[in-house]
Amino acid sequence: MRKTILSTILALLTFTILQAQKPTTPSSSEIFESIQKLNFLGSVLYIAAHPDDENTRLISYMANHEKARTAYLSITRGDGGQNLIGPEIGELLGVIRTQELLAARRIDGGEQLFTRANDFGYSKNPEETLAIWNKEAVLSDVVLAIRKFKPDIIINRFDHRTPGTTHGHHTGSAMLSFEAFDLAGDKSAFPSLLKQADPWQPKRLFFNTNSWFYRSQEDFDKADKSNMLSFDIGTYYPLKGMSNNEIASLASSQHLCQGFGRLSQRGSQKEYIEFLKGDAITNKEAIFDGIDTSWNRIKGGTAIGTVLHAVENNFNFKDPSVHIPQLLEAYKLLQSIQDEHWKTQKTEELKSIIEMCAGLYLEASAETPTSTLNQNVKINIEALNRSSQNIVLESIVQNDGKTISKNLELKNNDPEKFETEYYISTEEKYTSPYWLNKKGSLGMYEVENKAFIGLPETPRNVVVNFNLKINNTPITISKDVVYRYSKPDKGELYRPFEIIPEASAKIVEHVIIFSNDKERDVTIAVKAGRDNLEGFVEVCHPKDWNVYPEKQKISIAHKGEEQTLTFTIIPPKNQSEGYISPIVHVNDKDYTKELIEINYEHIPFQTVLLPSESKVVRLDIKKSGENIAYIAGAGDVVPESLQQIGYNVLTIKPEEISTETLSRFDAVVVGIRAYNTVENLDFKQQLLFDFVADGGNMIVQYNTSRGLKADNIAPYALKLSSDRVTDENAEVRFLNPNHPLLNYPNKITQKDFEGWTQERGLYFPNSWHDKFTPVLSMNDKNETSKDGSLLVAKYGKGYYIYTGLSFFREFPAGVSGAYRLFANMLSIGKEDLKLESKLNN
């Protein structure tokens, strides 16, 4: 498990700590700002394609300056991106990026929504995007989000009118929003959604434009802005002691897996939105022009507003609890409101403010972080009133059906603590992201429970409800059960309470490559979710493969412990591939899932259950050379993958690079984006080039064209571009069929480019010195040929190779052709050495 460092300044900006749902007691300033938001009945929905697409400056401005309820609808969860902080890619990266969005919203004051669309990787046009996503399904999700959230204002991050100029997901998100704007208010559109939400017509739709969309600041300065509104999003908030753009920078910096950690910005800064459709604006200074955002917008709201504005206007920063009688008066008036949307929303806000004003500390902490089904879990309850208000804890009602009558007066600053047991029934669901419970398609998640569509996380079911009487007014405050613990070097920590299977299993290697027909031992780790686990394990396998023994017993005494088992996998004689998966049999139940834990300090602890399986590949492969030095970049599994096919791989740090160190290796492989992320690699370039000149091979994988930290990434001139081929099935043409890279030691054919995943490659060079030889040509549909995916140059006695081919995606997917081609890249020039060795002998 990996950790990243989060600045302690975030504690000043959010009520919720990042490890879990810690009970909070915000400051008077924060309470006052909550009351200001309570008195604003307007909302804004910001829409874009991915995590980190959102403009945190504008979201923060709408939430903290306008005081509007503000949300970001991210069409995808970002599964197709890269990961700069760890090895997780695909759906696990989507889990991380979901949590990073939630961390950002806790800072900028927004909320977070999603659709079922899957980020399948880079797309060059929205037509492809919408076809893979299933346009109608994603459009219905956008309509549902609008109907549920009921925004007055929608702001698109991207321009629906410019297909082909940016990521297809980007333009697609704007096109969906533009269409959904009208459909959301049409009851004949998506009538099945009416069971979940009534039609809703937003007032205005905007496009969040800037100089990037105009190609240059100069062109943007000249642009007609008569149809635009602008905001100074550098406004300073004295109550926070920070400016809006400082908050936005901290929020944006939560996208750490995408390398978004950055310096804060401050000072005056303009942001523009272009009016697209809806009600015309007469006052260009007010985005809510003509929209009633007061309590008067709802029937019966005027009386509530009178009470709450008096609280706001006369707020007591020294003792906010004096306002509780007025807040309770407003609370009771609110319960008779017929508008269910505002009644529900403002009731929750009011309850939270009353809780804050009273300094209430309500906590339900389990004695263990996890439990299996059909178990009783000890829960520690703490209730503390830190005000002079009359508060009585009447009862505790648990979601397992248990009710505990207490009738305890919560005296000022006198904590009440007691224990209870919570029964985790056999009907409970395991804790895991709901969108990963069933296998989806390339472009869509499969969501069984339609009520979950759009939610950022799976709702927690292990909940304790505190039934209170505050000045004789009944109020129920619900708290998720958490796990509170401490570490000597960390202090008090929280993590969510999780429900896990009694048994889970994982195969240590997710891809197992057999370079010949020799049998290999494979390790399977079985983890116990409870004490005294007994059972046996067998391994499912393809028909032409064999596994020995057929089954093995497991006996694990303590919860959380693992037992490792070794099975022998016997491959077929000929090339073949398939999947093996362990099944753990316990009594009459079978368990086939792997329990994956994701632990970074900037997001809450995550538990993910995925099918436990590994791809096995009997590969017809030959290789030359043995010892490989690997220089890590942004993170890939290339070292492990090369070890699978018999190479000795040693990861070396830039400071370890020396002539003596490199002399031990046949080749050096540089990890993806190393020249974007490794600060001091530039200083070692000449040593690496000297290594090549002395007869070594150097393979550099893709780097982005922007943000290079080295002046010369190759011994000859090489210019990177944004050229890429996103169709993983795009035709691959051999520019020089007789080139050694295509013939030694493996004969590369078109079959080696079958089964590639997500893309062919990215950030290809588009110009290079004539010393380089391009080997492959490829392109997406209706585009010109891209010949820079694989370039090789003889330099001295060795070879330098630059490749934008996405080996970092193909290796984890077990694509046999990718392994064969990479072996050729490592082996280039070694054929002469083998011949020379034979002659000398």
GROMACS .gro file of C-alpha atoms in nm, residues 15 102 151 585 712 829:
model
    6
   15PHE     CA    1  -1.537   1.963   0.760
  102LEU     CA    2  -1.473   1.400  -0.384
  151PRO     CA    3  -3.000   2.337  -1.148
  585HIS     CA    4  -1.495  -2.335  -0.102
  712ASN     CA    5   1.782   1.604  -2.540
  829GLY     CA    6   2.231  -0.600  -3.252
   0.00000   0.00000   0.00000
